[in-house]
């Protein structure tokens, strides 16, 4: 399978007044199948925009995306579950939309620590639980590409720890090409095989490096490698 290939020459956001805001410029990245890439960069540099372009949610840019897989699982900061449908239905609907046979929602929910919640509505969940439900929904499409936008943001440490452990287990399987946007170097060091760093807006690629194995135990090793890059 050829790598997913992202080529952004320029991405600008129209504004109500004034010229368009240039958000991204000259970002060229290949994502080999099964790789886990963390995208780091200052707030507002275009990380979420990059994910939206990568997944095809945003097509208004100059450039191209090649070899985008068919089944894409996404977890955004805002869980975006359908509020009037049970968690099980939320999972079934994305699987059906992906042309997959009905999944076993209970098993997927159990995997993210939400056993017994299949018939409940999203409004009954805390943010941490909703984020985990969104991850279960992403897994329900058997994703070839998994995209995670700050999956640990605004979570208490217990919820963040549960999701981190789950992702570490999942990503270690090495089957799913994963792109993880994060502000935390520790998360990149623990979960990713490599790190792509964007500059401040307009975001452009300033470094792409493999995570040194020692950084898994000591994230400062990654910080030092980034300073040198
Ligand atoms: N729909 C939109 N309309 C106008 N401007 C937008 C839109 N979406 C994003 N932007 C602007 O584009 C820039 C990049 O936004 P984006 O959300 O991609 O950054 P980010 O790196 O993910 O930020 P953060 O780390 O704070 O989540 C920001 O300045 C933002 O205000």
Short mmCIF file of C-alpha atoms and ligand atoms in Angstrom, two decimals:
data_model
loop_
_atom_site.label_atom_id
_atom_site.label_comp_id
_atom_site.label_asym_id
_atom_site.label_seq_id
_atom_site.Cartn_x
_atom_site.Cartn_y
_atom_site.Cartn_z
CA UNK A 1 0.00 0.00 0.00
CA UNK A 2 1.62 3.35 -0.99
CA UNK A 3 1.85 5.90 1.82
CA UNK A 4 -0.86 8.46 2.34
CA UNK A 5 0.60 11.53 0.71
CA UNK A 6 -0.24 15.06 1.86
CA UNK A 7 0.90 18.01 -0.19
CA UNK A 8 -0.37 21.43 0.89
CA UNK A 9 1.06 24.32 -1.06
CA UNK A 10 -1.25 26.84 0.56
CA UNK A 11 -4.38 26.90 2.68
CA UNK A 12 -6.12 30.19 3.41
CA UNK A 13 -9.33 30.85 5.33
CA UNK A 14 -11.62 33.53 3.96
CA UNK A 15 -12.53 36.20 6.50
CA UNK A 16 -15.59 38.40 6.81
CA UNK A 17 -13.34 41.43 6.38
CA UNK A 18 -9.86 41.82 4.96
CA UNK A 19 -7.76 39.40 2.95
CA UNK A 20 -7.93 35.65 3.59
CA UNK A 21 -5.94 34.37 6.53
CA UNK A 22 -3.05 32.20 5.41
CA UNK A 23 -3.15 29.15 7.67
CA UNK A 24 -0.80 26.57 6.14
CA UNK A 25 1.98 26.79 3.59
CA UNK A 26 4.26 24.17 2.01
CA UNK A 27 3.47 21.16 4.15
CA UNK A 28 4.53 17.93 2.47
CA UNK A 29 4.23 14.76 4.49
CA UNK A 30 3.99 11.05 3.70
CA UNK A 31 2.31 8.74 6.20
CA UNK A 32 3.48 5.14 5.73
CA UNK A 33 0.87 2.48 6.42
CA UNK A 34 0.77 1.66 10.14
CA UNK A 35 2.89 4.66 11.14
CA UNK A 36 1.97 6.85 14.11
CA UNK A 37 2.76 10.54 13.59
CA UNK A 38 2.33 13.23 16.22
CA UNK A 39 1.77 16.75 14.91
CA UNK A 40 3.03 19.46 17.25
CA UNK A 41 2.94 23.22 16.92
CA UNK A 42 1.78 26.41 18.61
CA UNK A 43 -1.89 27.19 19.07
CA UNK A 44 -3.51 28.42 15.85
CA UNK A 45 -0.75 27.14 13.53
CA UNK A 46 -3.18 25.00 11.56
CA UNK A 47 -2.97 21.53 13.11
CA UNK A 48 -6.74 20.90 13.08
CA UNK A 49 -6.92 22.36 9.58
CA UNK A 50 -4.24 19.91 8.49
CA UNK A 51 -6.30 17.01 9.88
CA UNK A 52 -9.41 18.25 8.11
CA UNK A 53 -7.54 18.40 4.80
CA UNK A 54 -5.97 14.99 5.38
CA UNK A 55 -9.34 13.35 6.01
CA UNK A 56 -11.12 15.12 3.15
CA UNK A 57 -13.39 17.25 5.37
CA UNK A 58 -11.76 20.36 3.89
CA UNK A 59 -11.08 20.36 0.17
CA UNK A 60 -10.62 24.13 -0.32
CA UNK A 61 -6.82 24.24 -0.44
CA UNK A 62 -4.02 24.35 -3.00
CA UNK A 63 -2.36 20.96 -3.14
CA UNK A 64 -3.33 17.31 -3.09
CA UNK A 65 -3.91 14.25 -0.95
CA UNK A 66 -3.16 10.89 -2.53
CA UNK A 67 -3.86 7.33 -1.37
CA UNK A 68 -6.34 8.39 1.28
CA UNK A 69 -7.76 5.18 2.78
CA UNK A 70 -11.47 4.54 2.56
CA UNK A 71 -12.15 3.86 6.22
CA UNK A 72 -11.22 6.80 8.43
CA UNK A 73 -11.88 7.06 12.16
CA UNK A 74 -11.79 10.52 13.70
CA UNK A 75 -11.76 11.74 17.27
CA UNK A 76 -12.04 15.49 17.61
CA UNK A 77 -11.84 17.54 20.79
CA UNK A 78 -15.60 17.95 20.62
CA UNK A 79 -16.95 14.36 20.66
CA UNK A 80 -19.78 15.15 18.18
CA UNK A 81 -21.91 12.12 19.01
CA UNK A 82 -25.49 12.25 17.74
CA UNK A 83 -27.31 13.35 20.91
CA UNK A 84 -30.67 11.72 20.18
CA UNK A 85 -29.19 8.29 19.44
CA UNK A 86 -27.93 5.73 21.93
CA UNK A 87 -24.21 5.03 22.03
CA UNK A 88 -24.84 1.68 20.32
CA UNK A 89 -26.73 3.41 17.52
CA UNK A 90 -23.95 5.99 17.13
CA UNK A 91 -21.53 3.13 16.56
CA UNK A 92 -23.86 1.17 14.27
CA UNK A 93 -24.52 4.20 12.08
CA UNK A 94 -20.87 4.90 11.26
CA UNK A 95 -20.25 1.20 10.54
CA UNK A 96 -23.27 1.11 8.21
CA UNK A 97 -22.11 4.32 6.49
CA UNK A 98 -18.73 2.65 5.91
CA UNK A 99 -20.49 -0.35 4.33
CA UNK A 100 -19.46 -2.67 7.16
CA UNK A 101 -21.60 -5.40 8.72
CA UNK A 102 -23.17 -4.36 12.04
CA UNK A 103 -20.47 -4.14 14.73
CA UNK A 104 -20.85 -5.40 18.29
CA UNK A 105 -21.21 -2.04 20.05
CA UNK A 106 -21.05 -3.60 23.50
CA UNK A 107 -17.62 -5.09 22.78
CA UNK A 108 -16.27 -1.81 21.39
CA UNK A 109 -17.66 0.16 24.32
CA UNK A 110 -16.19 -2.35 26.74
CA UNK A 111 -12.81 -1.81 25.08
CA UNK A 112 -12.94 1.88 26.02
CA UNK A 113 -14.22 1.16 29.54
CA UNK A 114 -17.89 1.93 28.84
CA UNK A 115 -19.37 -1.49 29.45
CA UNK A 116 -23.07 -1.29 30.24
CA UNK A 117 -23.54 2.08 28.52
CA UNK A 118 -24.68 0.90 25.07
CA UNK A 119 -28.30 1.99 25.45
CA UNK A 120 -27.55 5.36 27.06
CA UNK A 121 -27.65 8.72 25.33
CA UNK A 122 -24.51 10.88 24.83
CA UNK A 123 -25.96 13.63 27.07
CA UNK A 124 -25.60 11.30 30.04
CA UNK A 125 -21.81 11.10 29.66
CA UNK A 126 -19.02 13.20 31.15
CA UNK A 127 -16.55 14.74 28.70
CA UNK A 128 -14.03 11.99 29.39
CA UNK A 129 -16.64 9.29 28.79
CA UNK A 130 -17.88 11.03 25.63
CA UNK A 131 -14.32 11.22 24.30
CA UNK A 132 -13.97 7.49 24.94
CA UNK A 133 -17.29 6.85 23.21
CA UNK A 134 -16.02 8.90 20.25
CA UNK A 135 -12.95 6.68 20.18
CA UNK A 136 -15.17 3.56 20.19
CA UNK A 137 -17.12 5.08 17.31
CA UNK A 138 -13.87 5.72 15.41
CA UNK A 139 -12.91 2.06 15.96
CA UNK A 140 -16.33 0.92 14.72
CA UNK A 141 -15.30 1.79 11.15
CA UNK A 142 -12.25 -0.52 11.47
CA UNK A 143 -10.14 2.48 10.51
CA UNK A 144 -7.24 2.25 8.13
CA UNK A 145 -6.53 5.86 9.10
CA UNK A 146 -7.15 7.08 12.64
CA UNK A 147 -7.05 10.82 13.27
CA UNK A 148 -6.97 12.16 16.83
CA UNK A 149 -7.20 15.86 17.62
CA UNK A 150 -5.89 16.43 21.12
CA UNK A 151 -7.63 13.37 22.57
CA UNK A 152 -6.50 14.22 26.10
CA UNK A 153 -7.40 17.93 26.16
CA UNK A 154 -9.57 19.12 29.07
CA UNK A 155 -9.73 15.68 30.64
CA UNK A 156 -9.08 14.82 34.25
CA UNK A 157 -5.94 12.75 34.72
CA UNK A 158 -7.83 9.48 35.25
CA UNK A 159 -9.82 9.81 32.02
CA UNK A 160 -6.73 10.94 30.12
CA UNK A 161 -4.78 8.00 31.54
CA UNK A 162 -7.45 5.52 30.41
CA UNK A 163 -7.48 6.86 26.86
CA UNK A 164 -3.69 7.01 26.74
CA UNK A 165 -3.39 3.37 27.84
CA UNK A 166 -6.02 2.30 25.35
CA UNK A 167 -4.33 4.12 22.50
CA UNK A 168 -0.89 2.80 23.46
CA UNK A 169 -2.29 -0.74 23.24
CA UNK A 170 -4.12 -0.10 19.99
CA UNK A 171 -1.28 1.69 18.23
CA UNK A 172 1.27 -0.92 19.28
CA UNK A 173 -0.60 -3.34 17.00
CA UNK A 174 0.88 -1.29 14.14
CA UNK A 175 -2.02 -1.81 11.74
CA UNK A 176 -3.62 1.61 11.72
CA UNK A 177 -2.00 4.66 10.19
CA UNK A 178 -2.47 7.26 12.91
CA UNK A 179 -2.10 11.02 13.05
CA UNK A 180 -2.26 12.56 16.50
CA UNK A 181 -2.41 16.28 17.15
CA UNK A 182 -1.18 17.14 20.60
CA UNK A 183 0.33 19.95 22.63
CA UNK A 184 2.07 17.54 24.98
CA UNK A 185 5.51 16.24 24.12
CA UNK A 186 4.97 13.44 26.64
CA UNK A 187 2.06 12.09 24.59
CA UNK A 188 4.06 12.26 21.38
CA UNK A 189 6.97 10.47 23.09
CA UNK A 190 4.74 7.72 24.45
CA UNK A 191 2.49 7.09 21.49
CA UNK A 192 4.13 8.21 18.26
CA UNK A 193 6.90 6.78 16.12
CA UNK A 194 7.72 10.18 14.69
CA UNK A 195 6.96 13.82 15.22
CA UNK A 196 6.10 16.54 12.70
CA UNK A 197 6.52 20.08 13.99
CA UNK A 198 4.75 23.07 12.48
CA UNK A 199 5.83 26.69 12.85
CA UNK A 200 3.48 29.44 14.02
CA UNK A 201 0.86 30.50 11.44
CA UNK A 202 1.14 30.12 8.57
CA UNK A 203 2.06 26.62 9.68
CA UNK A 204 4.90 25.19 7.70
CA UNK A 205 6.84 22.04 8.40
CA UNK A 206 9.88 22.91 10.53
CA UNK A 207 10.97 19.41 11.57
CA UNK A 208 10.13 15.77 11.00
CA UNK A 209 11.98 13.28 13.15
CA UNK A 210 11.70 9.77 14.51
CA UNK A 211 11.01 9.53 18.22
CA UNK A 212 14.20 8.20 19.84
CA UNK A 213 13.41 4.93 21.68
CA UNK A 214 14.82 6.38 24.93
CA UNK A 215 12.16 9.13 24.77
CA UNK A 216 9.47 6.59 25.71
CA UNK A 217 10.97 6.40 29.20
CA UNK A 218 12.22 9.96 29.32
CA UNK A 219 10.31 12.54 27.21
CA UNK A 220 13.11 15.08 27.77
CA UNK A 221 15.11 13.07 25.22
CA UNK A 222 12.56 14.02 22.59
CA UNK A 223 12.71 17.67 23.67
CA UNK A 224 16.48 17.64 23.21
CA UNK A 225 16.15 15.98 19.79
CA UNK A 226 13.65 18.63 18.72
CA UNK A 227 15.93 21.45 19.83
CA UNK A 228 18.70 19.98 17.66
CA UNK A 229 16.45 19.38 14.64
N1 LIG B 1 -13.63 28.02 9.67
C1 LIG B 1 -12.70 28.96 9.89
N2 LIG B 1 -12.90 30.24 9.50
C2 LIG B 1 -11.96 31.18 9.71
N3 LIG B 1 -10.78 30.94 10.30
C3 LIG B 1 -10.54 29.70 10.70
C4 LIG B 1 -11.46 28.64 10.52
N4 LIG B 1 -10.92 27.49 11.02
C5 LIG B 1 -9.71 27.82 11.48
N5 LIG B 1 -9.48 29.14 11.30
C6 LIG B 1 -8.26 29.87 11.68
O1 LIG B 1 -7.17 29.15 11.15
C7 LIG B 1 -6.09 29.12 12.07
C8 LIG B 1 -5.68 27.69 12.33
O2 LIG B 1 -6.72 27.04 13.05
P1 LIG B 1 -6.56 25.55 13.57
O3 LIG B 1 -7.75 25.23 14.39
O4 LIG B 1 -6.25 24.67 12.43
O5 LIG B 1 -5.25 25.68 14.48
P2 LIG B 1 -4.67 24.68 15.58
O6 LIG B 1 -3.20 24.63 15.38
O7 LIG B 1 -5.39 23.37 15.53
O8 LIG B 1 -5.02 25.46 16.91
P3 LIG B 1 -5.19 24.91 18.43
O9 LIG B 1 -3.88 24.27 18.79
O10 LIG B 1 -5.45 26.15 19.21
O11 LIG B 1 -6.34 23.93 18.43
C9 LIG B 1 -6.55 29.87 13.31
O12 LIG B 1 -6.03 31.17 13.27
C10 LIG B 1 -8.05 29.87 13.18
O13 LIG B 1 -8.58 31.02 13.78
#
